[in-house]
Amino acid sequence: MRQSRYFIQTLREIPSEAEVVSHQLMLRASMIKKVAAGIYDYLPLGLKVIRKVENIIRENMNKAGAIELLMSVVQPAELWQSSGRWNHFGKELLRFKDRGNRDFCLGPTHEEVITDIVKSQVNSYKQMPVTLYQIQTKFRDEVRPRFGLMRGREFIMKDAYSFDIDDAGADVSYQKMYDAYKAIFTACGLAHKVVDADTGSIGGSFSHEFMVLADTGEDTIISCNKCEYSANVEKAVVVDSGEKENAALKDMEEVATPNKHTALEVAEFLGVDIIHVPKTMIIRCEGVVVDGREEDIYVACMVRGDHEVNLSKVKNVVKAKSAEFAEHYEVLDKTGCSIGSLGPCNMPLKVYVDNALKYLCNIVVGANKEGYHIKNVNLERDAKIEGYFDIRNAMPKDKCPHCNGEYQETKGIEVGHIFKLGTKYSESMGAKALDKNGKNIPIVMGCYGIGVGRTAASAIEQHYDEKGIVWPKAIAPFEVVVIPLNTNDDEVIAKSDEIYNGLLSLGVDVIIDDRNERAGVKFNDAELIGYPLRVSVGKKSLSEGRIEVVIRRTGEVIFLDLSNNLADKVKEILDTKVI
RNA sequence: CGGGGCGUAGCGCAGGGGUAGCGCGCCUGUCUUGGGAACAGGAUGUCGCAGGUUCAAAUCCUGUCGCCCCGACCA
């Protein structure tokens, strides 16, 4: 490729819309262009990176025995109604009507479509196991898209689905994807970690997330400092441990706490340790089965003043489809008291308490009366509670559930997520097959996703410097740039062309920056775009009988003496010294 | 959905009732050629959109749309 004829317009200044490094550099390097919030065009340079990521994924999926197909982007409402998700997926599902007033949506994921396909094509255990995948544009109408390709509304995703006749088979299929994912992110040159995760709106029995480690990541990873255990903070188990405080139980005492709302404010006002001032929060739990019917209920949850409630855990404890903090008006409506003075005593809602509170006595809680708290409360004595549960976020220093180590916290970007679905979709949608005994049973499923654009963006988050992107070789838009420094010098041009053509014939993905620009301009652009290897040919170095090769990542400079196999030598450096 | 900010040239920004500006980029020429050169000349705008006030609106008022950030998890 000749850069003078290619389509690259780099920017010197950072467009004001970009906040994070990957977004800034992708815009400056002319890789993407915004169309609307969370929707981007992939310019030629960006598309090259996307395609490389896709091909690495494809190669490893095929190697793992998965088979590629391509499903429709537009999906009819009926499919989503049959799984029950038409009503449960929420506003992220972009819905619309066709000219005949029929309901459709843009596919945010494809469990329904793939289950429908398999339902109509697979009848027997003999046709399984089978894992199908596609690489395709998805649309999710995110509440708040941000950070360029990191959280877009329209984005490219690889999604795969496995089908097995039994649980044991499904576990094997899951493990194959697990291994393939590790191979994929390793091949992309990304430092990553696999963590236990919550299944979220997809559902299923267990799941793992693949996290690229980067300080700018939106996800919090909890991991043990001694063993291999690591999990998303949403999922990380908190061990129930501690010793009951050994203090005499005092009598309850109502105290005025005017305008003190937060646990910290109340603790300071009363001169009490914040640990003894737990927070009581009202949570709306949707889709809870009560007397055989699904209902939305409200519950009160208590955690220690220095802890945070974990909604995923509450959702699981209450056995709800979703759990959200109640709005102010809901709290007032359900408890007769506003936020800031809530407590477990005489609470009209069911009260779920975090394990950590089991070990405290004489605590301070809201009086369910505006501006008042109650001192010296002891939950077993003074309140009616549902029991003690693990409903808080794990924190650094918490004990590991698997060894005697303790938790630590790191930030990560979720680039892949795999789920053991079980029979959730096959049962609701009636995807069954005959087993060896001739019995018709629901197929056991798994689903597996990779964010392609997010993978590319997180590669930048992990690999950049003050000059620009430092692409891992495997996903760089071009592996090598050849720069003739004096475009008016025939000898320089001839030598550059010779190396460029030589590399081309060796199968190297190479670009020659033949623009009539000064050296500084080309160097700066090369560094911004992040070509892993740069070959400079100048009048000066030719007169010294050599050319210069620079490795972007390390800055290492290698001089090659002039010979008729320079391309081979450059390729050798690329193969052996560039990662 | 709540709060804040911003919409003026491709990008970054200034201007703030009286004919639209600067830097970078872009075009032409001269010159230069190993780290974003210099000089000369030049092109580019429905000042987000719609109403209103005014002799006159990018500027003031009203509405609206778009974009960005923060929050929507700790009471």
XYZ file of C-alpha atoms (C1' of nucleotides) in Angstrom:
654
model
C 0.000 0.000 0.000
C 1.199 3.470 -0.897
C 0.283 5.891 1.847
C -0.025 8.747 -0.667
C -2.861 6.848 -2.305
C -4.396 5.440 0.877
C -7.033 7.093 3.047
C -5.427 8.498 6.170
C -5.982 11.994 7.576
C -4.306 12.213 10.949
C -5.173 14.917 13.457
C -2.667 16.809 15.550
C -5.190 17.876 18.116
C -7.446 15.712 20.203
C -11.094 16.056 19.178
C -12.960 17.444 22.172
C -15.503 14.628 22.208
C -12.940 11.993 23.195
C -12.225 11.284 26.824
C -10.278 8.041 26.945
C -6.958 7.263 25.280
C -8.201 4.606 22.883
C -10.960 6.864 21.603
C -8.638 9.860 21.239
C -5.975 7.904 19.400
C -8.409 6.105 17.106
C -9.857 9.457 16.062
C -6.449 11.084 15.647
C -5.064 8.146 13.702
C -7.991 8.286 11.292
C -9.390 4.883 12.223
C -12.976 5.720 13.118
C -15.457 8.526 12.624
C -18.495 9.225 14.721
C -21.883 9.053 13.046
C -24.063 9.509 16.150
C -23.709 8.825 19.865
C -22.262 5.326 20.187
C -22.315 4.725 16.440
C -19.119 4.812 14.394
C -17.823 4.374 10.879
C -14.727 2.235 10.557
C -12.332 4.049 8.247
C -9.933 1.910 6.194
C -7.178 1.870 8.803
C -9.617 0.989 11.587
C -11.284 -1.669 9.501
C -7.924 -3.335 8.899
C -7.486 -3.742 12.643
C -11.051 -4.999 13.078
C -10.545 -7.563 10.320
C -7.345 -8.809 11.901
C -9.066 -9.306 15.236
C -11.931 -11.053 13.466
C -9.582 -13.377 11.638
C -7.790 -14.357 14.818
C -11.168 -15.123 16.363
C -12.301 -17.059 13.286
C -9.149 -19.118 13.156
C -9.413 -20.134 16.806
C -13.135 -20.769 16.703
C -12.697 -23.024 13.681
C -9.834 -24.790 15.408
C -12.129 -25.436 18.373
C -14.640 -27.049 16.048
C -17.136 -24.202 15.903
C -18.931 -23.549 12.617
C -19.578 -20.103 11.184
C -22.980 -18.885 10.016
C -24.630 -15.479 9.670
C -27.958 -14.588 11.213
C -30.315 -11.711 10.528
C -29.881 -8.338 12.188
C -33.610 -7.623 12.157
C -35.572 -9.998 14.335
C -39.346 -10.473 14.673
C -40.998 -9.826 18.037
C -42.512 -13.320 18.132
C -39.100 -14.905 18.669
C -38.461 -12.641 21.634
C -41.929 -13.203 22.997
C -41.404 -16.953 22.889
C -38.359 -16.676 25.160
C -40.094 -14.119 27.370
C -37.402 -11.532 26.772
C -39.545 -9.156 24.674
C -40.860 -7.858 27.996
C -37.779 -8.381 30.132
C -34.905 -7.053 28.021
C -35.807 -3.425 28.620
C -35.042 -0.330 26.606
C -31.711 -1.601 25.326
C -33.718 -3.561 22.809
C -34.354 -1.202 19.903
C -37.883 -1.973 18.745
C -39.722 -0.752 15.688
C -42.584 -1.619 13.402
C -42.576 -2.487 9.728
C -45.070 -1.068 7.215
C -47.569 -3.737 8.192
C -47.383 -2.583 11.818
C -45.594 -5.792 12.855
C -43.134 -5.550 15.745
C -39.422 -6.080 15.129
C -36.179 -5.359 16.893
C -32.530 -4.959 15.999
C -30.636 -7.947 17.351
C -28.724 -7.133 20.555
C -27.797 -10.815 20.799
C -28.993 -13.953 19.060
C -30.068 -16.640 21.533
C -33.615 -16.573 20.206
C -32.666 -16.743 16.545
C -30.098 -19.488 16.970
C -32.401 -21.535 19.183
C -35.075 -21.239 16.535
C -32.636 -22.423 13.873
C -31.467 -25.376 15.901
C -34.998 -26.242 16.922
C -35.955 -26.648 13.283
C -32.783 -28.433 12.170
C -31.731 -30.634 15.051
C -33.838 -33.588 16.187
C -31.376 -36.119 17.495
C -28.437 -36.415 19.845
C -26.511 -37.714 16.820
C -26.413 -34.169 15.418
C -24.679 -32.926 18.556
C -22.510 -31.547 19.958
C -22.556 -28.563 17.672
C -21.267 -25.032 18.207
C -22.297 -22.293 15.784
C -20.913 -18.774 15.627
C -21.133 -15.544 13.691
C -19.287 -12.243 13.542
C -21.809 -9.514 13.079
C -23.040 -6.046 13.927
C -25.225 -5.862 17.008
C -27.340 -3.002 18.286
C -28.048 -2.220 21.901
C -29.682 1.072 22.760
C -27.377 1.728 25.720
C -28.450 4.234 28.364
C -25.156 5.980 28.052
C -22.826 5.014 25.260
C -19.315 6.321 25.807
C -15.607 6.017 25.201
C -15.737 5.426 21.448
C -15.704 1.766 20.500
C -15.524 0.802 24.161
C -19.248 1.110 24.795
C -21.069 1.718 21.553
C -24.677 1.170 20.658
C -23.812 -0.390 17.330
C -20.863 -2.729 17.628
C -19.325 -5.813 16.075
C -19.558 -8.949 18.121
C -18.569 -12.542 17.713
C -21.264 -14.651 19.256
C -21.222 -18.430 19.506
C -23.768 -20.924 20.794
C -23.211 -24.535 21.766
C -25.794 -27.321 21.804
C -25.429 -30.601 23.647
C -27.742 -33.428 24.602
C -26.626 -33.441 28.221
C -24.907 -31.432 30.894
C -21.606 -33.290 30.684
C -21.406 -32.591 26.967
C -22.256 -28.943 27.533
C -19.406 -28.681 30.012
C -16.998 -30.011 27.392
C -18.268 -27.500 24.820
C -17.917 -24.718 27.401
C -14.350 -25.722 28.181
C -13.437 -25.694 24.478
C -14.652 -22.120 24.185
C -12.885 -21.184 27.399
C -9.615 -22.477 25.934
C -10.263 -20.876 22.543
C -10.886 -17.500 24.185
C -7.634 -17.654 26.064
C -5.858 -18.484 22.812
C -7.599 -15.603 21.019
C -6.682 -12.887 23.498
C -3.170 -14.222 23.815
C -2.824 -14.155 20.014
C -4.061 -10.559 20.003
C -1.181 -9.688 22.320
C -3.355 -8.756 25.294
C -2.597 -9.301 28.964
C -5.860 -10.642 30.313
C -7.481 -12.463 33.188
C -10.414 -14.862 33.359
C -12.839 -14.147 36.197
C -16.001 -15.658 37.653
C -18.943 -13.549 36.640
C -22.598 -12.962 37.192
C -24.881 -14.130 34.391
C -26.869 -10.881 34.215
C -29.725 -10.545 31.757
C -28.525 -13.455 29.615
C -29.207 -15.900 32.422
C -27.875 -19.410 32.884
C -26.045 -21.319 35.555
C -22.472 -19.972 35.536
C -20.168 -17.819 33.484
C -16.686 -16.401 33.050
C -15.557 -13.022 31.853
C -12.338 -12.351 29.957
C -10.857 -9.111 31.185
C -8.108 -7.084 29.560
C -6.158 -5.515 32.384
C -6.106 -1.736 32.087
C -6.408 1.067 34.600
C -9.088 2.722 32.505
C -11.319 -0.368 32.680
C -14.920 0.072 33.821
C -15.051 -3.266 35.627
C -13.642 -4.067 39.020
C -11.904 -7.394 39.392
C -11.460 -9.003 42.770
C -8.677 -11.550 42.964
C -6.868 -13.477 45.654
C -3.266 -12.561 46.387
C -2.371 -16.209 47.032
C -4.468 -18.512 44.841
C -5.974 -18.378 41.345
C -9.442 -17.254 42.398
C -10.654 -14.083 40.745
C -14.104 -12.739 40.082
C -15.985 -9.684 38.995
C -16.882 -7.607 42.025
C -20.536 -8.289 41.178
C -19.900 -11.960 41.753
C -17.009 -12.247 44.230
C -18.067 -14.271 47.238
C -17.661 -12.673 50.638
C -16.788 -15.188 53.321
C -19.055 -15.076 56.357
C -16.603 -14.749 59.200
C -15.994 -12.724 62.324
C -16.496 -12.803 66.024
C -19.563 -11.615 67.834
C -18.830 -8.469 69.773
C -18.722 -9.137 73.439
C -20.639 -6.213 74.900
C -23.624 -5.887 77.162
C -26.848 -5.269 75.218
C -28.067 -1.796 75.999
C -31.613 -0.461 75.797
C -32.828 1.148 72.627
C -32.848 4.931 72.592
C -34.361 7.219 69.983
C -32.225 10.229 69.145
C -32.807 13.256 66.957
C -30.437 13.434 63.966
C -31.648 16.541 62.151
C -30.454 16.782 58.543
C -28.078 13.871 58.989
C -28.748 11.423 56.194
C -25.678 9.477 55.205
C -24.205 6.822 57.454
C -21.056 8.901 57.745
C -22.941 12.044 58.771
C -24.934 10.171 61.404
C -21.837 8.412 62.722
C -19.941 11.677 63.079
C -22.914 13.457 64.605
C -23.396 10.775 67.265
C -19.696 10.139 67.728
C -20.070 6.477 66.761
C -17.817 4.299 64.608
C -19.280 4.114 61.062
C -19.228 0.325 61.274
C -21.977 0.529 63.851
C -24.168 2.702 61.629
C -25.504 0.320 58.979
C -27.369 1.551 55.922
C -30.885 0.416 55.130
C -31.807 0.530 51.469
C -35.046 -0.139 49.656
C -34.718 -2.279 46.571
C -37.259 -2.986 43.873
C -37.127 -6.645 42.840
C -38.897 -7.461 39.606
C -40.250 -10.837 38.570
C -40.321 -12.548 41.952
C -42.563 -15.609 42.066
C -45.153 -15.174 44.804
C -47.905 -17.792 45.067
C -47.059 -19.085 41.620
C -47.270 -15.641 40.001
C -44.540 -13.218 39.003
C -44.673 -9.952 40.915
C -42.564 -6.888 41.600
C -41.787 -6.578 45.289
C -39.839 -4.179 47.477
C -37.385 -5.306 50.130
C -35.146 -3.562 52.633
C -31.458 -4.489 52.624
C -28.963 -3.657 55.345
C -25.193 -3.515 55.077
C -22.539 -2.108 57.339
C -21.935 1.643 57.041
C -18.595 1.136 55.339
C -19.890 -1.544 52.925
C -21.770 -1.408 49.618
C -24.884 -3.335 48.672
C -24.442 -5.675 45.722
C -27.597 -5.668 43.614
C -26.694 -8.859 41.755
C -26.443 -10.701 45.030
C -29.724 -9.214 46.265
C -31.334 -10.276 43.007
C -30.129 -13.831 43.558
C -31.069 -13.972 47.233
C -34.586 -12.686 46.570
C -34.818 -14.874 43.440
C -35.823 -11.928 41.277
C -35.334 -11.266 37.573
C -33.788 -7.897 38.333
C -33.044 -5.689 41.321
C -32.737 -1.906 41.321
C -32.566 0.754 43.989
C -36.041 2.190 44.505
C -36.662 5.794 43.555
C -37.319 8.334 46.294
C -41.057 8.404 45.703
C -41.236 4.602 45.814
C -39.399 4.554 49.129
C -41.803 7.094 50.589
C -44.765 5.161 49.245
C -43.643 1.779 50.575
C -42.240 2.778 53.966
C -43.882 6.091 54.798
C -40.442 7.493 55.443
C -37.956 9.124 53.123
C -34.401 8.087 52.452
C -31.922 8.911 55.205
C -33.865 7.769 58.247
C -34.757 4.209 57.267
C -34.220 1.298 59.609
C -35.278 -2.296 60.298
C -37.456 -1.660 63.341
C -41.139 -1.700 62.380
C -40.131 -1.861 58.720
C -43.208 -2.850 56.697
C -41.019 -4.625 54.098
C -39.018 -7.820 54.394
C -35.553 -7.087 55.758
C -32.483 -8.847 54.346
C -29.298 -8.299 56.320
C -25.692 -8.685 55.292
C -23.655 -11.306 57.132
C -21.280 -8.709 58.540
C -24.023 -7.278 60.764
C -24.380 -10.623 62.549
C -21.288 -9.815 64.583
C -22.274 -6.359 65.822
C -24.312 -5.271 68.791
C -25.742 -1.947 69.905
C -25.937 -0.496 66.412
C -27.487 2.763 65.193
C -30.294 2.554 62.642
C -32.860 4.902 61.151
C -36.095 5.203 63.126
C -38.327 5.230 60.018
C -39.186 8.714 61.199
C -37.743 11.714 59.409
C -34.739 13.094 61.313
C -34.517 10.364 63.935
C -32.284 7.364 64.507
C -32.319 4.645 67.162
C -29.233 3.799 69.190
C -28.364 0.443 70.758
C -30.384 -1.687 68.373
C -29.752 -5.430 68.374
C -31.333 -6.975 65.323
C -32.439 -10.330 66.754
C -33.960 -8.597 69.735
C -35.412 -5.495 68.130
C -36.323 -6.252 64.534
C -37.940 -8.884 62.373
C -35.468 -9.941 59.702
C -35.466 -12.567 56.952
C -31.983 -13.619 57.897
C -28.302 -12.948 57.144
C -26.988 -13.195 53.589
C -23.989 -12.321 51.450
C -25.368 -9.173 49.834
C -22.423 -6.800 49.787
C -19.571 -6.071 47.402
C -16.271 -7.699 48.137
C -13.527 -5.312 49.178
C -9.737 -5.438 49.271
C -8.505 -7.312 52.370
C -11.588 -9.548 52.524
C -10.714 -13.210 53.011
C -10.424 -15.532 50.006
C -13.055 -18.317 50.089
C -10.600 -20.878 48.710
C -7.390 -20.337 50.654
C -5.973 -18.208 53.443
C -5.119 -15.333 51.118
C -6.910 -12.023 50.902
C -8.649 -10.072 48.144
C -7.101 -7.348 46.056
C -8.705 -5.127 43.451
C -7.757 -4.357 39.827
C -9.480 -2.708 36.887
C -10.338 -4.497 33.689
C -12.187 -4.219 30.394
C -14.625 -7.017 29.648
C -13.755 -8.211 26.149
C -15.287 -11.675 26.300
C -18.010 -13.387 28.278
C -19.007 -17.040 28.211
C -22.172 -18.513 29.732
C -23.342 -21.979 30.574
C -26.978 -21.418 29.699
C -28.398 -24.822 30.501
C -31.922 -25.246 29.183
C -33.238 -21.723 29.787
C -33.878 -20.956 26.126
C -34.382 -24.486 24.824
C -37.175 -25.037 27.342
C -38.969 -21.747 26.830
C -38.668 -22.065 23.061
C -39.213 -25.802 22.839
C -35.850 -26.789 21.327
C -35.723 -30.502 22.078
C -33.965 -33.539 20.693
C -34.175 -37.294 21.128
C -31.558 -38.839 23.373
C -30.173 -42.385 23.096
C -33.235 -43.745 24.844
C -35.577 -42.123 22.364
C -36.696 -39.593 24.920
C -37.383 -36.026 23.762
C -35.448 -33.654 26.069
C -34.453 -29.982 26.028
C -31.060 -29.276 24.478
C -28.360 -27.971 26.836
C -26.910 -24.694 25.624
C -23.972 -22.366 26.134
C -23.334 -18.941 24.654
C -20.075 -17.117 24.113
C -19.398 -13.525 23.094
C -16.432 -11.350 22.145
C -16.609 -7.604 21.540
C -14.474 -7.134 18.443
C -14.230 -3.341 18.493
C -13.776 -3.337 22.233
C -10.924 -5.799 21.877
C -9.188 -3.451 19.441
C -9.833 -0.443 21.711
C -8.583 -2.236 24.795
C -5.397 -3.177 22.938
C -4.764 0.560 22.695
C -5.634 1.147 26.341
C -3.014 -1.414 27.199
C -0.413 -0.404 24.616
C 0.204 3.284 23.978
C 2.672 6.007 24.844
C 2.796 9.791 24.597
C 3.427 9.562 20.841
C 0.528 7.316 19.973
C -0.574 3.731 19.592
C 1.788 0.788 20.031
C -0.107 -1.995 18.269
C 0.631 -5.609 19.026
C 1.925 -6.951 15.702
C -0.951 -9.396 15.299
C -3.599 -6.694 15.042
C -1.648 -3.699 13.730
C -3.182 -2.098 10.636
C 0.163 -2.655 8.890
C 3.100 -4.564 10.298
C 5.822 -2.454 8.707
C 6.109 1.065 7.344
C 8.883 1.925 4.891
C 9.723 5.625 4.910
C 11.770 7.219 2.127
C 13.070 10.360 3.810
C 14.109 12.278 0.718
C 11.421 11.930 -1.910
C 13.418 13.967 -4.405
C 16.345 11.558 -4.348
C 16.168 8.765 -6.948
C 18.473 6.488 -5.041
C 16.402 6.783 -1.863
C 13.199 6.136 -3.780
C 14.667 3.150 -5.591
C 15.983 1.554 -2.404
C 12.727 2.164 -0.544
C 10.700 0.642 -3.360
C 13.020 -2.328 -3.473
C 12.549 -3.041 0.238
C 8.820 -2.383 0.043
C 8.327 -4.727 -2.896
C 10.567 -7.311 -1.290
C 8.483 -7.303 1.878
C 5.286 -7.496 -0.153
C 6.513 -10.598 -1.933
C 7.435 -12.127 1.427
C 3.825 -11.729 2.482
C 4.458 -8.934 4.945
C 1.610 -6.450 5.490
C 3.604 -3.342 4.585
C 2.844 0.271 3.732
C 5.260 2.749 2.141
C 4.929 6.376 3.193
C 5.764 7.880 -0.175
C 4.197 11.250 0.565
C 6.283 14.280 -0.253
C 6.479 15.314 3.383
C 9.384 16.122 5.626
C 10.819 13.401 7.779
C 9.317 14.698 11.004
C 5.791 14.584 9.639
C 6.135 10.980 8.562
C 7.802 9.878 11.774
C 5.095 11.474 13.856
C 2.317 9.919 11.816
C 4.000 6.513 11.922
C 4.249 6.729 15.679
C 0.697 7.965 16.083
C -0.717 5.167 13.924
C 1.534 2.713 15.697
C 3.123 0.566 13.015
C 5.174 -2.014 14.967
C 8.248 -1.707 12.733
C 9.616 1.288 10.844
C 12.205 1.145 8.078
C 13.804 4.501 7.244
C 15.744 5.042 4.034
C 17.556 8.380 3.764
C 20.288 10.006 1.740
C 22.435 10.216 4.836
C 22.188 6.586 5.856
C 22.604 5.357 2.262
C 25.851 7.285 2.032
C 26.947 5.429 5.174
C 26.022 2.192 3.435
C 23.076 1.257 5.655
C 19.394 1.702 6.485
C 17.683 2.128 9.827
C 15.022 -0.078 11.402
C 13.181 0.989 14.566
C 10.967 -1.147 16.761
C 8.005 0.966 17.866
C 7.419 -0.745 21.188
C 10.952 -0.654 22.534
C 12.448 2.161 20.497
C 15.336 -0.165 19.670
C 17.272 1.003 16.593
C 18.885 -1.581 14.298
C 21.130 -0.634 11.381
C 21.235 -2.962 8.416
C 24.181 -2.813 6.005
C 23.133 -2.455 2.391
C 22.752 -5.782 0.608
C 20.409 -7.305 -1.916
C 18.328 -9.140 0.690
C 17.290 -6.281 2.940
C 13.646 -7.355 2.849
C 14.589 -10.768 4.250
C 16.513 -9.131 7.046
C 13.644 -6.803 7.896
C 11.249 -9.729 7.916
C 13.575 -11.609 10.202
C 13.523 -8.724 12.684
C 9.745 -8.591 12.392
C 9.445 -12.315 13.061
C 11.940 -12.588 15.879
C 12.047 -9.270 17.689
C 8.642 -7.665 17.328
C 5.653 -8.708 19.434
C -34.050 9.542 33.412
C -31.637 13.707 36.795
C -27.442 17.387 36.999
C -23.684 20.164 34.378
C -21.256 21.822 29.905
C -20.836 22.673 24.720
C -22.788 23.485 19.417
C -18.956 29.396 14.933
C -14.297 26.383 8.545
C -11.877 19.433 8.307
C -9.628 19.788 13.797
C -8.686 23.082 18.065
C -10.685 27.641 19.565
C -11.835 33.297 19.926
C -15.731 36.917 19.151
C -20.822 38.572 21.999
C -26.457 43.817 18.519
C -23.694 47.050 12.982
C -21.145 42.813 6.385
C -17.347 36.347 10.112
C -12.080 35.731 13.011
C -7.293 33.153 14.755
C -3.979 28.690 14.841
C -3.385 23.968 12.568
C -4.868 21.466 8.239
C -6.199 22.193 2.764
C -4.893 24.496 -2.544
C -0.976 27.278 -5.906
C 4.061 28.816 -6.332
C 9.196 29.459 -4.582
C 12.309 27.071 -1.495
C 13.468 23.139 1.863
C 14.256 17.570 2.847
C 16.640 12.620 9.207
C 11.860 14.763 13.896
C 5.219 18.301 12.727
C 10.317 24.107 7.883
C 9.986 29.183 5.670
C 7.963 32.901 2.465
C 4.131 34.668 -0.891
C -0.683 34.052 -2.692
C -5.512 31.439 -2.166
C -10.129 28.432 -1.056
C -13.522 26.991 2.710
C -18.974 28.878 6.910
C -27.039 28.066 6.066
C -22.290 30.760 13.526
C -26.937 23.347 15.231
C -32.345 24.233 13.881
C -37.059 27.007 14.432
C -39.629 31.045 16.100
C -39.474 35.952 18.426
C -37.440 41.119 19.834
C -34.895 44.927 16.715
C -33.837 49.501 11.472
C -30.149 45.510 12.208
C -29.189 38.950 15.600
C -23.665 34.397 15.490
C -24.574 37.896 19.582
C -30.708 39.197 23.277
C -35.396 36.033 24.362
C -38.271 31.372 23.778
C -38.450 26.650 22.119
C -36.190 22.550 19.987
C -32.420 19.106 18.322
C -27.568 17.166 18.739
C -23.051 16.076 21.309
C -19.917 15.412 25.751
C -19.216 14.675 30.992
C -21.076 13.239 35.927
C -24.881 10.548 38.402
C -28.569 7.087 38.221
C -25.316 1.982 43.883
C -24.956 3.217 49.555
C -29.805 6.829 51.810
